[in-house]
mmCIF file of C-alpha atoms in Angstrom:
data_model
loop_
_atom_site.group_PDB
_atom_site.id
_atom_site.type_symbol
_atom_site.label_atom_id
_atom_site.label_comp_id
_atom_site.label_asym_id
_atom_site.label_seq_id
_atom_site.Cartn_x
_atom_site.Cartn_y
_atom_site.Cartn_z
ATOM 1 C CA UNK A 132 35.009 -2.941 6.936
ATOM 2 C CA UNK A 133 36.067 0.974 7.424
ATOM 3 C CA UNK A 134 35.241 2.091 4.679
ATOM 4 C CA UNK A 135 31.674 0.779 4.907
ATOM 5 C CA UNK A 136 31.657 2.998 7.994
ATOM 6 C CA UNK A 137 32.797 6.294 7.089
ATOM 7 C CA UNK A 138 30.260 8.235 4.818
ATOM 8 C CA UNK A 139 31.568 8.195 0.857
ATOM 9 C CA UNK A 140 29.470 10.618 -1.350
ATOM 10 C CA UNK A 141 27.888 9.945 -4.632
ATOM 11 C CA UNK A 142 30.290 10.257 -7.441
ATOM 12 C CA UNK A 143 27.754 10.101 -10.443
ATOM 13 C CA UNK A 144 24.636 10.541 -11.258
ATOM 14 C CA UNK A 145 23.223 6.799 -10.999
ATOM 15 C CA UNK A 146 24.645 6.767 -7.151
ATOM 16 C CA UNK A 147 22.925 10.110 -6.747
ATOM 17 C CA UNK A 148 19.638 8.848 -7.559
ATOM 18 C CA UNK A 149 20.118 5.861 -5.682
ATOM 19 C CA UNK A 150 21.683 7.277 -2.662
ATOM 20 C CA UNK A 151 18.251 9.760 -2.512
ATOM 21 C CA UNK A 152 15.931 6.481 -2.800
ATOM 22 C CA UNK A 153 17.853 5.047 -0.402
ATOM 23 C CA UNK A 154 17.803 7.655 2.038
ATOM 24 C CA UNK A 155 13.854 8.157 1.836
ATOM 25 C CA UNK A 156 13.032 4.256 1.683
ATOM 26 C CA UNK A 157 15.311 3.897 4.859
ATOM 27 C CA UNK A 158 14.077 7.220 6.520
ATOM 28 C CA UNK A 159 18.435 8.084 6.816
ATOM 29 C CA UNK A 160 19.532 11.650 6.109
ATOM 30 C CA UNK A 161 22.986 10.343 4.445
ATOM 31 C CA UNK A 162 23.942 6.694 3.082
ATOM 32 C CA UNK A 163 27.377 6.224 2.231
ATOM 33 C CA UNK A 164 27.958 4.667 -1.430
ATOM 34 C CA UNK A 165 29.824 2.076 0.378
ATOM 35 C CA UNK A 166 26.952 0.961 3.150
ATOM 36 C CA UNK A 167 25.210 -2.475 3.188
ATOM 37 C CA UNK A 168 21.590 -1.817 2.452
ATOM 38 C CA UNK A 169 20.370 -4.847 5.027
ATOM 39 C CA UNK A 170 22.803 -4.062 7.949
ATOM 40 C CA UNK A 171 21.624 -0.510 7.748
ATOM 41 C CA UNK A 172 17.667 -1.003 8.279
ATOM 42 C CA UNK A 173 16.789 -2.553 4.962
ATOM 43 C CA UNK A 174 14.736 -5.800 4.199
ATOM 44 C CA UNK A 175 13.136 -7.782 1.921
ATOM 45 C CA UNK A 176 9.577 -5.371 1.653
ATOM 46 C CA UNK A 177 11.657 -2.561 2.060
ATOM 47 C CA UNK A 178 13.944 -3.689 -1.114
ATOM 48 C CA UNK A 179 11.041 -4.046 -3.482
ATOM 49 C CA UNK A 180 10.249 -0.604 -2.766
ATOM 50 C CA UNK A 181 13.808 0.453 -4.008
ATOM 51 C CA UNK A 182 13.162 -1.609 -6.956
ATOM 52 C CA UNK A 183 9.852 -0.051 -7.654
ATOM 53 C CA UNK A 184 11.410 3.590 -7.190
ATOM 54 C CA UNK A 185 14.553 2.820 -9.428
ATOM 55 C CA UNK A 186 11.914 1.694 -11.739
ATOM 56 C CA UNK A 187 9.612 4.974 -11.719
ATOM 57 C CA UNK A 188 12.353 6.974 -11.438
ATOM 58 C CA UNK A 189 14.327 5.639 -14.452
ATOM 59 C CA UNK A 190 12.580 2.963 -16.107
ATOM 60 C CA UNK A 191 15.170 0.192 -15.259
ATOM 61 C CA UNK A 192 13.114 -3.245 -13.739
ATOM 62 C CA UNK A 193 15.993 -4.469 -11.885
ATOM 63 C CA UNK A 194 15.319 -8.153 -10.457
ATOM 64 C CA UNK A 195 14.936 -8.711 -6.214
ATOM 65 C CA UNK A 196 17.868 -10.971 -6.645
ATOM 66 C CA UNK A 197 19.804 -7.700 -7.525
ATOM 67 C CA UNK A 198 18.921 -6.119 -4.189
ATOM 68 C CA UNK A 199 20.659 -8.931 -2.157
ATOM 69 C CA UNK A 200 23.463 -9.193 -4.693
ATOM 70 C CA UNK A 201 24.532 -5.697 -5.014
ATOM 71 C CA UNK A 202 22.826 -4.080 -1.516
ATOM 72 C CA UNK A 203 25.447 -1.152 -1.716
ATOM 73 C CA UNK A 204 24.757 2.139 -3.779
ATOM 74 C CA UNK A 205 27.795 1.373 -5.672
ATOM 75 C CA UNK A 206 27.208 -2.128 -6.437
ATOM 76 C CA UNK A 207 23.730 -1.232 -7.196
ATOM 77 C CA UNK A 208 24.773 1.809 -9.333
ATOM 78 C CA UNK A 209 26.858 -0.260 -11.689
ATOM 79 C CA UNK A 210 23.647 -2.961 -12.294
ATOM 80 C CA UNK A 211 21.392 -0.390 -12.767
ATOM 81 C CA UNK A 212 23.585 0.889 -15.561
ATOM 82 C CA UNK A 213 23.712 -1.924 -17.299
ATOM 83 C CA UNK A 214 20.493 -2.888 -17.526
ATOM 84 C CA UNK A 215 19.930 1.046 -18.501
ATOM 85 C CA UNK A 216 21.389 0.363 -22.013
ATOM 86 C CA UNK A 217 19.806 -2.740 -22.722
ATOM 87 C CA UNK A 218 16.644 -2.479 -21.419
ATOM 88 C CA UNK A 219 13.241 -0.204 -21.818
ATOM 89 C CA UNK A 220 10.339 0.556 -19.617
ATOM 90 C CA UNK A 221 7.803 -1.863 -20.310
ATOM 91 C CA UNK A 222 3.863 -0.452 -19.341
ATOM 92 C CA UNK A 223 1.422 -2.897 -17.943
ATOM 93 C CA UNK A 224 -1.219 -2.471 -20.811
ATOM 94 C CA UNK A 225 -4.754 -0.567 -20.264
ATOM 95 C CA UNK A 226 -7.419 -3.613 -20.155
ATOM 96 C CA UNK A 227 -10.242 -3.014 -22.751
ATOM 97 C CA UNK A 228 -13.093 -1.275 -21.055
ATOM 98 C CA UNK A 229 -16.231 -4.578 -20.065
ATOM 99 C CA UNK A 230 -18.898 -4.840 -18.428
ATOM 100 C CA UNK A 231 -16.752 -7.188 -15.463
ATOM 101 C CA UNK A 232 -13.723 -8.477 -15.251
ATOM 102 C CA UNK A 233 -12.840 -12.197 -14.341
ATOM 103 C CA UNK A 234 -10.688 -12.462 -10.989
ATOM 104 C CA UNK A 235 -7.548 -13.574 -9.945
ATOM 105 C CA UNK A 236 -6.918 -17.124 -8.476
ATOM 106 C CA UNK A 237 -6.722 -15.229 -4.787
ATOM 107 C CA UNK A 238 -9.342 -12.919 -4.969
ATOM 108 C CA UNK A 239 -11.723 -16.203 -6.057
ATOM 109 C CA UNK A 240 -10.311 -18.501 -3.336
ATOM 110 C CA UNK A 241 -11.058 -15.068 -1.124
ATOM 111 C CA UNK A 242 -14.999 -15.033 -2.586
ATOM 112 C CA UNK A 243 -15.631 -18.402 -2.019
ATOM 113 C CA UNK A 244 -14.441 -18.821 1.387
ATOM 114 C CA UNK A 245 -16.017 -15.525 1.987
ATOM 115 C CA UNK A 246 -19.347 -16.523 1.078
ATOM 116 C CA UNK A 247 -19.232 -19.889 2.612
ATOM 117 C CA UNK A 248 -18.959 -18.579 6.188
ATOM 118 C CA UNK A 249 -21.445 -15.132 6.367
ATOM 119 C CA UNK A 250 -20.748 -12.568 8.904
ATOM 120 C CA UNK A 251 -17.387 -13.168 9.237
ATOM 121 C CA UNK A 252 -14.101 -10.613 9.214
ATOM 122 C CA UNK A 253 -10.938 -13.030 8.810
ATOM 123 C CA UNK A 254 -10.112 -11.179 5.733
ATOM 124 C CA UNK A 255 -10.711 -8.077 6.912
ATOM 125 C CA UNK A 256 -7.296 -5.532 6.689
ATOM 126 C CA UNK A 257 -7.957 -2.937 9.290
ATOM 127 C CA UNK A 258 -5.719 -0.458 11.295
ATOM 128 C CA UNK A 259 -5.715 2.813 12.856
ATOM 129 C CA UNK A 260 -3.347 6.226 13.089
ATOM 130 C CA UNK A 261 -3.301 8.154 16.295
ATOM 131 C CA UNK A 262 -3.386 12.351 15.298
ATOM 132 C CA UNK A 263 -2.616 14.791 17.388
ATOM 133 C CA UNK A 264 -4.264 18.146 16.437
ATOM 134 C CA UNK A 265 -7.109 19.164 15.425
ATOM 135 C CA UNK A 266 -9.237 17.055 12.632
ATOM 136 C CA UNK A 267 -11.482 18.351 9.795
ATOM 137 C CA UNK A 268 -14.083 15.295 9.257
ATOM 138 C CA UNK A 269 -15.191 17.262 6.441
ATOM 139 C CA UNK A 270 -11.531 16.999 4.792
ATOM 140 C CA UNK A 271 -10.979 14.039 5.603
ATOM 141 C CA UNK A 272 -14.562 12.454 3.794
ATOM 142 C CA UNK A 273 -13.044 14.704 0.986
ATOM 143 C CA UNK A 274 -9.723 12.991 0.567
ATOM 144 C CA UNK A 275 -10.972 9.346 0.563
ATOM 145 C CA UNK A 276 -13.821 10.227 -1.761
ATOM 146 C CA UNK A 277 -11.357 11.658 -3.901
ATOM 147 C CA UNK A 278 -9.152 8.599 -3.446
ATOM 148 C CA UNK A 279 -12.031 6.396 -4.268
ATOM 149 C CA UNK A 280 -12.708 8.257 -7.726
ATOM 150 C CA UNK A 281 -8.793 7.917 -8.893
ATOM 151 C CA UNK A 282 -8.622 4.443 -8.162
ATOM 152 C CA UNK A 283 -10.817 1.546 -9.765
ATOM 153 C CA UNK A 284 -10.309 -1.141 -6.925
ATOM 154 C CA UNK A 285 -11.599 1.077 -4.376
ATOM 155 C CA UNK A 286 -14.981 1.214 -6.997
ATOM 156 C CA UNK A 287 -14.663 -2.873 -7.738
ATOM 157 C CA UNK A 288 -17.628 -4.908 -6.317
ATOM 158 C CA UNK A 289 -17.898 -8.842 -6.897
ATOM 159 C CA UNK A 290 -20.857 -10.762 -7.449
ATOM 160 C CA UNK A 291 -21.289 -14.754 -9.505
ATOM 161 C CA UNK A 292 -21.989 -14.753 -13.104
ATOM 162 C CA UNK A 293 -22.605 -17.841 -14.812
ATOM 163 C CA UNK A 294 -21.486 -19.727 -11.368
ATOM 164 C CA UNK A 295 -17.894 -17.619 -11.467
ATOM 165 C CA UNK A 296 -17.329 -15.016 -9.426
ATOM 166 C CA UNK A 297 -15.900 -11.673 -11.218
ATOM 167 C CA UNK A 298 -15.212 -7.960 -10.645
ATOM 168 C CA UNK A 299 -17.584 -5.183 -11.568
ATOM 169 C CA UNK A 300 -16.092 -1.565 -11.663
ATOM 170 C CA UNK A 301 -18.452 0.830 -11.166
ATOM 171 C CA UNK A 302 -18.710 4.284 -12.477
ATOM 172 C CA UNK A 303 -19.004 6.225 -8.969
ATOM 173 C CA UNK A 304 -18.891 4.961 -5.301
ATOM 174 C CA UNK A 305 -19.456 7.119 -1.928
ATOM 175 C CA UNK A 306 -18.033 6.305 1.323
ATOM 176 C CA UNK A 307 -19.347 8.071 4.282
ATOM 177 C CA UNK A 308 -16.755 9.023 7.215
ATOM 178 C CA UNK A 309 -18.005 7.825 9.882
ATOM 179 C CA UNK A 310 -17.195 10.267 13.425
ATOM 180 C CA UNK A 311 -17.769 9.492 17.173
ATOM 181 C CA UNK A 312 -16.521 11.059 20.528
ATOM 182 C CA UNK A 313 -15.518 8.495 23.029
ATOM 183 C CA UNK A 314 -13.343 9.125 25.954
ATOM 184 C CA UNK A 315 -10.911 6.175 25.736
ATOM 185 C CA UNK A 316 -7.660 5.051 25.614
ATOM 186 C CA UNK A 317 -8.572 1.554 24.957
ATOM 187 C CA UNK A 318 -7.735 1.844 21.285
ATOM 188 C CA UNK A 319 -7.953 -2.151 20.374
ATOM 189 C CA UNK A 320 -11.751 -2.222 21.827
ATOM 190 C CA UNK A 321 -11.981 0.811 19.352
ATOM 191 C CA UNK A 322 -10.735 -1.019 16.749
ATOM 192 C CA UNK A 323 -12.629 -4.250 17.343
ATOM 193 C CA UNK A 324 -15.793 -2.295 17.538
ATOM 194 C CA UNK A 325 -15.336 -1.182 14.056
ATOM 195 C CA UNK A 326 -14.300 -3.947 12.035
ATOM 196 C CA UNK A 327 -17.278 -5.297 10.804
ATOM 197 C CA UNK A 328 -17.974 -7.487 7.922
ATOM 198 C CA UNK A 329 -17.533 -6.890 4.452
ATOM 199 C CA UNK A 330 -20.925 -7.044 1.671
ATOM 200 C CA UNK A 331 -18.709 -7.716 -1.391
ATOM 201 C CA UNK A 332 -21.371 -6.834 -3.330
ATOM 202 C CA UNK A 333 -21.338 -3.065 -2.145
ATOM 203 C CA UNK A 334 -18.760 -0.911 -3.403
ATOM 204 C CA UNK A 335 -16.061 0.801 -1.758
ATOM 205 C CA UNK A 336 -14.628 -2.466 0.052
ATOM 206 C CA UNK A 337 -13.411 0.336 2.368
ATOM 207 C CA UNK A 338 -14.567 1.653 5.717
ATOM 208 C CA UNK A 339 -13.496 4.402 7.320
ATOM 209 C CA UNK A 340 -14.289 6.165 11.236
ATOM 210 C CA UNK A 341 -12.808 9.217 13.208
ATOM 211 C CA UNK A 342 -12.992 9.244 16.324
ATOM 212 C CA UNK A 343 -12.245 12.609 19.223
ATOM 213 C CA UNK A 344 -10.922 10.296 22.201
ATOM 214 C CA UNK A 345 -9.198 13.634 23.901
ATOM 215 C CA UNK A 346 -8.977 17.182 23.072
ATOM 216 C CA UNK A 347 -6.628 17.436 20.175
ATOM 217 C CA UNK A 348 -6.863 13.728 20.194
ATOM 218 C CA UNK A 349 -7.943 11.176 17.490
ATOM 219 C CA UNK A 350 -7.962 8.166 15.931
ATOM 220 C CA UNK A 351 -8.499 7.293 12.188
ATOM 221 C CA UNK A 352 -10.059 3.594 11.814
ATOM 222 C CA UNK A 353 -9.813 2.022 8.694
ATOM 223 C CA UNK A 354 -10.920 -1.366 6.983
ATOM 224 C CA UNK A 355 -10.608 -2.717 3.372
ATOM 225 C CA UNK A 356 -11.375 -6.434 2.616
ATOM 226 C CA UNK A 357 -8.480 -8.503 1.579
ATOM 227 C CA UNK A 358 -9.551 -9.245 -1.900
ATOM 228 C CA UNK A 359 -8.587 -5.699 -3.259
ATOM 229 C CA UNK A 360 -5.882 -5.287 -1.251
ATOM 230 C CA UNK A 361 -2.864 -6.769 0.538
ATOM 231 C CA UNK A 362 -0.274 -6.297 3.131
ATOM 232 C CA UNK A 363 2.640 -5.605 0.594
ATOM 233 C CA UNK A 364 0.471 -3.410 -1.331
ATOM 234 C CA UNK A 365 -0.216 -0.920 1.170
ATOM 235 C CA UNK A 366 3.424 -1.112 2.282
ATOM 236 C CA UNK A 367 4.339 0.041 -0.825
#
């Protein structure tokens, strides 16, 4: 299709705001109106992170389905539309403040089979960056402590009441930054060296290490246990 080739600007302001998510989701510095989301770099995770955006952006919940129905701007322009004058913005609603919080069916398939085997790190979620430049490890404790205050998963512990496991939120959590100077470029071993298991009875479920492998060389190492978090989550 030529026309899907050549570049075709925005031509209101509903393809505008789609043509910017567009071009951040898909890391592009210009997508036509006419270009097929999926034949341009786009996929399924990559699609429910437009949908999230058009949401935040506008208020307008479009469904997945729409992504793979309508994956140009213009197609996706029209739906969005729409659903703009029939729908609203619907808010997940503030839980009422307890003492714990029962879990999800995961996260209590996730404590089970975590306590039935101690010691062990299958659920474990780790990665690493590689930085060139300098580091602050002083900054960087600052950031993820901050992080840890703003959100309540990163404060969650679990522990059994009444034979069921549940969530506890606490009030305050520290994490301490961990920092090492090792002359490697062996970054798995560096990585397997740090995952270690999870106590998911200590809050922050998150671990975090810097370490100087080179001058002007580092790697960040971190861990969070699979029962706060998840692959699509942190894509997000």
């Amino acid at each position: 299709d030529l026309e899907s080739k050549a570049y075709v600007a925005p031509k209101n302001d509903t393809e505008a705001m789609l043509a910017a998510i567009y071009e951040a989701n898909l890391n592009i510095d210009q997508v036509s109106i006419h270009d097929n989301f999926f034949e341009i770099g786009g996929h399924s995770l990559k699609a429910i992170g437009i949908i999230n955006k058009i949401e935040a952006t506008n208020g307008v919940r479009l469904p997945l389905k729409a992504m793979f129905e309508n994956p140009t701007i213009a197609q996706l322009a029209k739906v969005v539309d729409e659903h703009a004058n029939e729908t609203t913005a619907q808010h997940i609603p503030v839980a009422a403040e307890q003492p714990y919080y029962t879990t999800s069916s995961p996260q209590k398939r996730l404590y089970v089979l975590n306590e039935m085997v101690k010691g062990q790190t299958a659920y474990n979620m780790p990665s690493m960056l590689e930085i060139q430049g300098e580091v602050d490890p002083e900054r960087v404790q600052n950031v993820f402590q901050t992080l840890i205050e703003r959100h309540e998963t990163l404060r969650t512990h679990f522990e059994t009441i009444d034979g069921e496991p549940v969530q506890v939120i606490n009030d305050s959590a520290e994490i301490n930054v961990e920092y090492a100077e090792i002359s490697t470029d062996h970054y798995e071993t560096l990585l397997d060296d740090f995952v270690q298991p999870f106590d998911l009875s200590q809050a922050p479920l998150l671990k975090v290490k810097i370490v100087k492998v080179a001058e002007s060389r580092y790697v960040l190492l971190f861990d969070m246990h699979h029962i706060i978090s998840d692959g699509l989550s942190i894509n997000m």
